[in-house]
GROMACS .gro file of C-alpha atoms in nm:
model
  373
    1MET     CA    1   2.871   0.640  -3.339
    2SER     CA    2   2.854   0.333  -3.111
    3LEU     CA    3   2.989   0.335  -2.759
    4TYR     CA    4   3.235   0.067  -2.872
    5ARG     CA    5   3.437   0.032  -3.190
    6SER     CA    6   3.219  -0.250  -3.319
    7LEU     CA    7   2.854  -0.307  -3.249
    8HIS     CA    8   2.769  -0.582  -2.997
    9PRO     CA    9   2.439  -0.770  -3.039
   10PHE     CA   10   2.342  -0.630  -2.697
   11ASP     CA   11   2.375  -0.274  -2.836
   12LEU     CA   12   2.145  -0.361  -3.122
   13VAL     CA   13   1.890  -0.498  -2.880
   14MET     CA   14   1.906  -0.194  -2.660
   15ALA     CA   15   1.875   0.040  -2.967
   16SER     CA   16   1.556  -0.150  -3.070
   17THR     CA   17   1.407  -0.118  -2.720
   18ARG     CA   18   1.467   0.260  -2.721
   19MET     CA   19   1.313   0.278  -3.067
   20TYR     CA   20   0.982   0.106  -2.980
   21ALA     CA   21   0.967   0.294  -2.644
   22SER     CA   22   0.971   0.623  -2.835
   23LEU     CA   23   0.668   0.540  -3.043
   24PRO     CA   24   0.374   0.781  -3.019
   25VAL     CA   25   0.089   0.679  -2.784
   26VAL     CA   26   0.205   0.317  -2.713
   27GLY     CA   27   0.570   0.395  -2.648
   28LYS     CA   28   0.519   0.497  -2.282
   29HIS     CA   29   0.345   0.161  -2.218
   30LEU     CA   30   0.637  -0.027  -2.370
   31GLU     CA   31   0.908   0.142  -2.168
   32PRO     CA   32   0.900  -0.120  -1.886
   33PHE     CA   33   0.982  -0.397  -2.138
   34ALA     CA   34   1.300  -0.214  -2.240
   35GLY     CA   35   1.418  -0.227  -1.880
   36LEU     CA   36   1.318  -0.593  -1.837
   37THR     CA   37   1.504  -0.684  -2.155
   38ALA     CA   38   1.821  -0.529  -2.021
   39MET     CA   39   1.785  -0.704  -1.686
   40MET     CA   40   1.734  -1.044  -1.849
   41MET     CA   41   2.027  -1.000  -2.084
   42TYR     CA   42   2.266  -0.912  -1.800
   43GLY     CA   43   2.094  -1.115  -1.524
   44HIS     CA   44   2.249  -1.444  -1.647
   45HIS     CA   45   2.584  -1.329  -1.511
   46TYR     CA   46   2.444  -1.330  -1.158
   47ALA     CA   47   2.205  -1.625  -1.182
   48PRO     CA   48   2.447  -1.910  -1.082
   49ALA     CA   49   2.576  -1.727  -0.769
   50ALA     CA   50   2.217  -1.621  -0.676
   51LEU     CA   51   2.088  -1.977  -0.704
   52ARG     CA   52   2.370  -2.109  -0.496
   53GLY     CA   53   2.304  -1.850  -0.232
   54MET     CA   54   1.929  -1.931  -0.228
   55ALA     CA   55   2.013  -2.305  -0.175
   56SER     CA   56   2.263  -2.228   0.098
   57ARG     CA   57   2.014  -2.011   0.285
   58ARG     CA   58   1.741  -2.272   0.249
   59LEU     CA   59   1.973  -2.528   0.409
   60SER     CA   60   2.067  -2.284   0.687
   61SER     CA   61   1.698  -2.209   0.744
   62ASP     CA   62   1.616  -2.580   0.771
   63ALA     CA   63   1.899  -2.630   1.018
   64ALA     CA   64   1.783  -2.332   1.225
   65GLU     CA   65   1.428  -2.470   1.235
   66ALA     CA   66   1.555  -2.799   1.376
   67ALA     CA   67   1.786  -2.632   1.632
   68PRO     CA   68   1.694  -2.589   1.996
   69ALA     CA   69   1.514  -2.262   2.091
   70ASP     CA   70   1.810  -2.135   2.286
   71VAL     CA   71   2.048  -2.131   1.991
   72PRO     CA   72   2.202  -1.784   1.963
   73GLY     CA   73   2.036  -1.571   1.698
   74GLU     CA   74   1.725  -1.785   1.682
   75ALA     CA   75   1.506  -1.486   1.755
   76ILE     CA   76   1.603  -1.335   1.422
   77SER     CA   77   1.640  -1.653   1.215
   78PRO     CA   78   1.495  -1.663   0.864
   79SER     CA   79   1.119  -1.701   0.835
   80ARG     CA   80   0.956  -2.044   0.830
   81GLY     CA   81   0.781  -2.172   0.529
   82LYS     CA   82   0.439  -2.114   0.701
   83ARG     CA   83   0.496  -1.742   0.709
   84THR     CA   84   0.365  -1.529   0.416
   85PRO     CA   85   0.651  -1.371   0.220
   86PRO     CA   86   0.640  -0.989   0.225
   87TYR     CA   87   0.593  -0.964  -0.147
   88LEU     CA   88   0.256  -1.131  -0.109
   89ARG     CA   89   0.143  -0.890   0.160
   90PHE     CA   90   0.221  -0.560  -0.013
   91ARG     CA   91  -0.133  -0.499  -0.138
   92ALA     CA   92  -0.288  -0.524   0.204
   93GLN     CA   93  -0.017  -0.303   0.359
   94ARG     CA   94  -0.070  -0.044   0.084
   95GLN     CA   95  -0.446  -0.044   0.124
   96ARG     CA   96  -0.411   0.018   0.503
   97CYS     CA   97  -0.165   0.301   0.471
   98LEU     CA   98  -0.224   0.473   0.136
   99TYR     CA   99  -0.351   0.822   0.181
  100ARG     CA  100  -0.313   0.963  -0.175
  101SER     CA  101  -0.203   0.790  -0.489
  102SER     CA  102  -0.022   0.915  -0.802
  103VAL     CA  103   0.069   1.267  -0.679
  104ARG     CA  104   0.277   1.456  -0.932
  105TYR     CA  105   0.618   1.576  -0.817
  106GLY     CA  106   0.712   1.694  -1.167
  107ASP     CA  107   0.576   1.746  -1.518
  108HIS     CA  108   0.677   1.417  -1.670
  109PRO     CA  109   0.422   1.139  -1.666
  110ALA     CA  110   0.659   0.908  -1.476
  111GLN     CA  111   0.719   1.159  -1.197
  112LEU     CA  112   0.460   1.023  -0.957
  113LEU     CA  113   0.460   0.935  -0.588
  114ASP     CA  114   0.219   0.787  -0.332
  115VAL     CA  115   0.157   0.941   0.009
  116TRP     CA  116   0.127   0.698   0.305
  117ARG     CA  117   0.002   0.826   0.642
  118LEU     CA  118  -0.255   0.767   0.910
  119PRO     CA  119  -0.591   0.937   0.862
  120ASP     CA  120  -0.571   1.115   1.200
  121LEU     CA  121  -0.205   1.219   1.179
  122PRO     CA  122  -0.103   1.510   1.401
  123PRO     CA  123   0.055   1.801   1.204
  124ASP     CA  124   0.429   1.829   1.137
  125ALA     CA  125   0.501   1.455   1.120
  126PRO     CA  126   0.852   1.349   1.007
  127VAL     CA  127   0.886   1.255   0.644
  128LEU     CA  128   1.058   0.963   0.466
  129LEU     CA  129   1.102   0.945   0.092
  130PHE     CA  130   1.152   0.590  -0.033
  131VAL     CA  131   1.336   0.524  -0.363
  132PRO     CA  132   1.277   0.172  -0.502
  133GLY     CA  133   1.540  -0.036  -0.664
  134GLY     CA  134   1.555  -0.219  -0.999
  135ALA     CA  135   1.907  -0.190  -1.152
  136TRP     CA  136   1.829   0.160  -1.276
  137VAL     CA  137   1.609   0.002  -1.546
  138HIS     CA  138   1.302  -0.043  -1.324
  139GLY     CA  139   1.179   0.220  -1.076
  140SER     CA  140   0.831   0.145  -0.953
  141ARG     CA  141   0.667   0.238  -0.623
  142VAL     CA  142   0.468  -0.087  -0.625
  143MET     CA  143   0.566  -0.363  -0.384
  144GLN     CA  144   0.912  -0.257  -0.254
  145GLY     CA  145   0.969  -0.140   0.105
  146HIS     CA  146   0.614  -0.189   0.216
  147THR     CA  147   0.686  -0.366   0.546
  148MET     CA  148   0.917  -0.082   0.649
  149LEU     CA  149   0.679   0.190   0.529
  150HIS     CA  150   0.379   0.026   0.708
  151HIS     CA  151   0.584   0.019   1.034
  152LEU     CA  152   0.679   0.387   1.004
  153VAL     CA  153   0.328   0.495   0.921
  154LYS     CA  154   0.202   0.321   1.238
  155GLN     CA  155   0.466   0.525   1.433
  156GLY     CA  156   0.325   0.855   1.293
  157TRP     CA  157   0.538   0.916   0.986
  158VAL     CA  158   0.446   1.049   0.648
  159CYS     CA  159   0.603   0.821   0.386
  160LEU     CA  160   0.641   0.901   0.016
  161THR     CA  161   0.724   0.622  -0.231
  162MET     CA  162   0.815   0.732  -0.578
  163ASP     CA  163   0.846   0.632  -0.945
  164TYR     CA  164   1.135   0.768  -1.155
  165ARG     CA  165   1.258   0.751  -1.511
  166VAL     CA  166   1.488   0.458  -1.593
  167SER     CA  167   1.724   0.325  -1.854
  168PRO     CA  168   1.772   0.230  -2.124
  169VAL     CA  169   1.510   0.481  -2.255
  170HIS     CA  170   1.631   0.752  -2.012
  171ARG     CA  171   2.010   0.780  -1.960
  172TRP     CA  172   2.199   0.878  -1.649
  173PRO     CA  173   2.172   1.122  -1.473
  174ARG     CA  174   1.790   1.132  -1.530
  175HIS     CA  175   1.742   0.886  -1.239
  176ILE     CA  176   1.911   1.100  -0.974
  177ALA     CA  177   1.760   1.425  -1.116
  178ASP     CA  178   1.414   1.268  -1.052
  179VAL     CA  179   1.508   1.170  -0.699
  180ASN     CA  180   1.622   1.526  -0.630
  181ALA     CA  181   1.302   1.657  -0.781
  182ALA     CA  182   1.100   1.442  -0.542
  183ILE     CA  183   1.308   1.572  -0.244
  184ALA     CA  184   1.252   1.932  -0.358
  185TRP     CA  185   0.878   1.862  -0.391
  186ALA     CA  186   0.864   1.724  -0.040
  187ARG     CA  187   1.054   2.025   0.096
  188ALA     CA  188   0.798   2.256  -0.068
  189ASN     CA  189   0.476   2.065  -0.044
  190VAL     CA  190   0.463   1.782   0.212
  191ASP     CA  191   0.303   2.011   0.474
  192LYS     CA  192  -0.018   1.985   0.269
  193PHE     CA  193  -0.023   1.617   0.363
  194GLY     CA  194   0.064   1.668   0.729
  195GLY     CA  195   0.441   1.630   0.692
  196ASP     CA  196   0.713   1.850   0.838
  197ARG     CA  197   0.908   2.016   0.556
  198ASN     CA  198   1.199   2.065   0.802
  199PHE     CA  199   1.265   1.692   0.843
  200VAL     CA  200   1.285   1.494   0.524
  201ALA     CA  201   1.477   1.161   0.523
  202VAL     CA  202   1.543   0.943   0.225
  203ALA     CA  203   1.580   0.567   0.197
  204GLY     CA  204   1.630   0.319  -0.090
  205CYS     CA  205   1.691  -0.041  -0.172
  206SER     CA  206   1.960  -0.175  -0.413
  207ALA     CA  207   1.977   0.083  -0.701
  208GLY     CA  208   1.746   0.297  -0.483
  209GLY     CA  209   2.007   0.274  -0.205
  210HIS     CA  210   2.264   0.410  -0.450
  211LEU     CA  211   2.030   0.697  -0.552
  212ALA     CA  212   1.931   0.782  -0.196
  213SER     CA  213   2.297   0.790  -0.075
  214LEU     CA  214   2.411   0.990  -0.378
  215ALA     CA  215   2.132   1.248  -0.338
  216ALA     CA  216   2.215   1.285   0.033
  217LEU     CA  217   2.588   1.338  -0.039
  218THR     CA  218   2.547   1.578  -0.331
  219PRO     CA  219   2.279   1.839  -0.255
  220GLY     CA  220   2.318   2.132  -0.490
  221ASP     CA  221   2.533   1.950  -0.746
  222PRO     CA  222   2.423   2.109  -1.076
  223ARG     CA  223   2.492   1.789  -1.272
  224PHE     CA  224   2.207   1.618  -1.085
  225ARG     CA  225   1.938   1.884  -1.066
  226GLY     CA  226   1.765   1.838  -1.395
  227GLU     CA  227   1.499   2.098  -1.445
  228LEU     CA  228   1.505   2.220  -1.086
  229THR     CA  229   1.569   2.590  -1.020
  230GLU     CA  230   1.873   2.697  -0.823
  231ASP     CA  231   1.670   2.774  -0.511
  232ALA     CA  232   1.506   2.426  -0.491
  233ASP     CA  233   1.613   2.249  -0.165
  234THR     CA  234   1.741   1.899  -0.219
  235ALA     CA  235   1.915   1.844   0.118
  236VAL     CA  236   1.799   1.560   0.343
  237ASP     CA  237   1.818   1.509   0.715
  238ALA     CA  238   1.890   1.137   0.735
  239VAL     CA  239   1.964   0.845   0.493
  240VAL     CA  240   1.895   0.474   0.496
  241GLY     CA  241   2.081   0.256   0.236
  242ILE     CA  242   1.936  -0.097   0.209
  243TYR     CA  243   2.156  -0.347   0.026
  244GLY     CA  244   2.270  -0.054  -0.190
  245ARG     CA  245   2.533  -0.020  -0.462
  246TYR     CA  246   2.788   0.244  -0.347
  247ASP     CA  247   3.079   0.206  -0.591
  248TRP     CA  248   3.046   0.301  -0.963
  249GLN     CA  249   3.423   0.289  -1.038
  250ASP     CA  250   3.586  -0.039  -0.939
  251ARG     CA  251   3.680  -0.284  -1.222
  252SER     CA  252   3.920  -0.504  -1.023
  253THR     CA  253   3.728  -0.840  -1.064
  254PRO     CA  254   3.534  -1.009  -1.344
  255THR     CA  255   3.208  -0.945  -1.154
  256ARG     CA  256   3.296  -0.572  -1.111
  257LYS     CA  257   3.389  -0.543  -1.482
  258ASN     CA  258   3.060  -0.697  -1.580
  259PHE     CA  259   2.876  -0.444  -1.361
  260GLN     CA  260   3.064  -0.154  -1.506
  261ASN     CA  261   2.989  -0.278  -1.862
  262PHE     CA  262   2.621  -0.287  -1.768
  263LEU     CA  263   2.645   0.075  -1.652
  264GLU     CA  264   2.827   0.175  -1.967
  265ARG     CA  265   2.598  -0.001  -2.217
  266VAL     CA  266   2.257   0.034  -2.043
  267VAL     CA  267   2.252   0.308  -1.781
  268VAL     CA  268   2.502   0.581  -1.874
  269GLY     CA  269   2.560   0.527  -2.243
  270ARG     CA  270   2.927   0.630  -2.208
  271SER     CA  271   3.251   0.451  -2.171
  272GLN     CA  272   3.417   0.466  -1.833
  273SER     CA  273   3.763   0.486  -1.991
  274LYS     CA  274   3.668   0.797  -2.193
  275HIS     CA  275   3.443   0.961  -1.933
  276PRO     CA  276   3.577   0.854  -1.588
  277GLU     CA  277   3.449   1.181  -1.432
  278VAL     CA  278   3.090   1.071  -1.494
  279PHE     CA  279   3.132   0.751  -1.304
  280GLU     CA  280   3.326   0.909  -1.021
  281ALA     CA  281   3.064   1.179  -0.978
  282ALA     CA  282   2.792   0.909  -0.961
  283SER     CA  283   2.978   0.700  -0.703
  284PRO     CA  284   2.874   0.758  -0.341
  285LEU     CA  285   3.204   0.603  -0.223
  286ALA     CA  286   3.380   0.888  -0.402
  287ARG     CA  287   3.153   1.165  -0.276
  288ILE     CA  288   3.191   1.117   0.097
  289HIS     CA  289   3.249   1.436   0.305
  290ALA     CA  290   3.242   1.553   0.661
  291ASP     CA  291   2.900   1.718   0.640
  292ALA     CA  292   2.717   1.405   0.526
  293PRO     CA  293   2.382   1.363   0.698
  294PRO     CA  294   2.322   1.075   0.948
  295PHE     CA  295   2.350   0.740   0.767
  296PHE     CA  296   2.211   0.395   0.839
  297LEU     CA  297   2.337   0.119   0.616
  298ILE     CA  298   2.195  -0.233   0.624
  299HIS     CA  299   2.301  -0.525   0.411
  300GLY     CA  300   2.265  -0.903   0.389
  301GLU     CA  301   2.562  -1.114   0.477
  302GLN     CA  302   2.505  -1.351   0.180
  303ASP     CA  303   2.419  -1.098  -0.085
  304THR     CA  304   2.542  -1.241  -0.415
  305ILE     CA  305   2.424  -0.946  -0.630
  306ILE     CA  306   2.595  -0.664  -0.439
  307PRO     CA  307   2.851  -0.831  -0.214
  308VAL     CA  308   2.847  -0.719   0.153
  309GLY     CA  309   3.211  -0.605   0.126
  310GLU     CA  310   3.100  -0.302  -0.067
  311ALA     CA  311   2.861  -0.191   0.209
  312ARG     CA  312   3.131  -0.251   0.475
  313ALA     CA  313   3.380  -0.043   0.282
  314PHE     CA  314   3.136   0.240   0.233
  315ALA     CA  315   3.040   0.239   0.605
  316ASP     CA  316   3.399   0.234   0.713
  317LYS     CA  317   3.506   0.524   0.495
  318LEU     CA  318   3.195   0.726   0.582
  319SER     CA  319   3.243   0.666   0.955
  320ALA     CA  320   3.602   0.790   0.934
  321VAL     CA  321   3.501   1.114   0.772
  322SER     CA  322   3.148   1.219   0.871
  323ARG     CA  323   3.073   1.444   1.166
  324ASN     CA  324   2.725   1.282   1.191
  325PRO     CA  325   2.632   0.931   1.311
  326VAL     CA  326   2.697   0.640   1.079
  327GLU     CA  327   2.539   0.309   1.170
  328TYR     CA  328   2.586  -0.026   1.002
  329SER     CA  329   2.383  -0.346   1.036
  330GLU     CA  330   2.451  -0.680   0.877
  331ILE     CA  331   2.178  -0.944   0.860
  332HIS     CA  332   2.302  -1.303   0.903
  333ARG     CA  333   2.203  -1.544   0.630
  334ALA     CA  334   2.031  -1.277   0.429
  335GLY     CA  335   2.066  -1.228   0.053
  336HIS     CA  336   1.975  -0.953  -0.185
  337ALA     CA  337   1.614  -0.827  -0.160
  338PHE     CA  338   1.579  -1.002   0.171
  339ASP     CA  339   1.285  -0.776   0.273
  340LEU     CA  340   1.081  -0.906  -0.015
  341VAL     CA  341   1.118  -1.275   0.052
  342ASP     CA  342   1.177  -1.321   0.429
  343SER     CA  343   0.928  -1.196   0.683
  344SER     CA  344   1.161  -1.209   0.985
  345HIS     CA  345   1.429  -1.013   0.794
  346ALA     CA  346   1.170  -0.761   0.671
  347ARG     CA  347   1.045  -0.701   1.028
  348ARG     CA  348   1.400  -0.665   1.160
  349LEU     CA  349   1.469  -0.413   0.884
  350ALA     CA  350   1.161  -0.216   0.971
  351VAL     CA  351   1.233  -0.201   1.343
  352GLU     CA  352   1.602  -0.103   1.294
  353VAL     CA  353   1.517   0.167   1.039
  354GLY     CA  354   1.242   0.305   1.263
  355ARG     CA  355   1.476   0.328   1.559
  356PHE     CA  356   1.744   0.504   1.358
  357LEU     CA  357   1.505   0.755   1.195
  358ASN     CA  358   1.328   0.834   1.525
  359ASP     CA  359   1.668   0.896   1.688
  360ALA     CA  360   1.767   1.123   1.400
  361ARG     CA  361   1.437   1.311   1.437
  362ALA     CA  362   1.481   1.343   1.816
  363ARG     CA  363   1.834   1.484   1.769
  364GLN     CA  364   1.697   1.740   1.534
  365LEU     CA  365   1.424   1.849   1.765
  366GLU     CA  366   1.673   1.873   2.054
  367GLY     CA  367   1.897   2.094   1.841
  368GLU     CA  368   1.611   2.316   1.751
  369THR     CA  369   1.511   2.353   2.122
  370ALA     CA  370   1.868   2.429   2.221
  371ALA     CA  371   1.902   2.693   1.947
  372ALA     CA  372   1.583   2.862   2.056
  373VAL     CA  373   1.694   2.900   2.424
   0.00000   0.00000   0.00000
């Protein structure tokens, strides 16, 4: 039976993508096209606002370039046209930092991660697991987060960047189960690559920010463990949410209704009206508690895909409840995926994330020292 009383053309297209993705031998190679199809069919809802935002930021950038050098904020203004966008530098950054590629963190062919680290890394280095974004229909470790990961590796971190199973071929909660599987793998195995199993942080962009935040807030939730055994450790020591989606419940505006419809038809495969508990359980905003790990949230002021108000609301509510530090940073004139298109924003992100994570690591070491005395 269809999710809705009458079949929508979109449902027929999604059914066809799941059908060809399930074909023997070739199906696994066709899975990415199913996700791209879903993104294109829903992306037109966001295109006008995204184009207006790009034009506005371009005008702001031109004005900043013409402004005197002492204009406030000039040191972190958007990158000039002569600078190479980060998405064109990812191959070089990956080549410099990649230590081991396509390491399996589970039995499924999609459960792969890359290990980034220095060749002469001292033992027991802190660890960051990076979860890429892609609207829960694309989850590839290629390209995303590379400026941040490169910066952390140079500071002596072991960084893991992962693939995970995505919709519409794989329905929710497969995505979060894979993230938890990768965390559990790091807790059990990262010492083989020089990492400290006692300090594992998680970060993610966009949909990856949602998954990273949800995993951090719900360790041990049996709904999100997939094939993991009960004794698998999925707790994390710090979290970084980068232009993430934190609310899976709100339907108060046309834009929010459109997003919830996307979740229903493409990601979850269930109606929110009939299964509200599924969407509440998957919403980081609804899973906040006092024992949340340290959080750092960073968002672009001019994000037209995930409006900045959602990040502000999540940061405010988390700050009011959590016993651990909660930090929030807002980047002026930045849109969605700013770290892929703007070099200055990407560098700012890397520096701020590095500072936060190194502080979290230092607090943990101080606590271990105090406990041992």
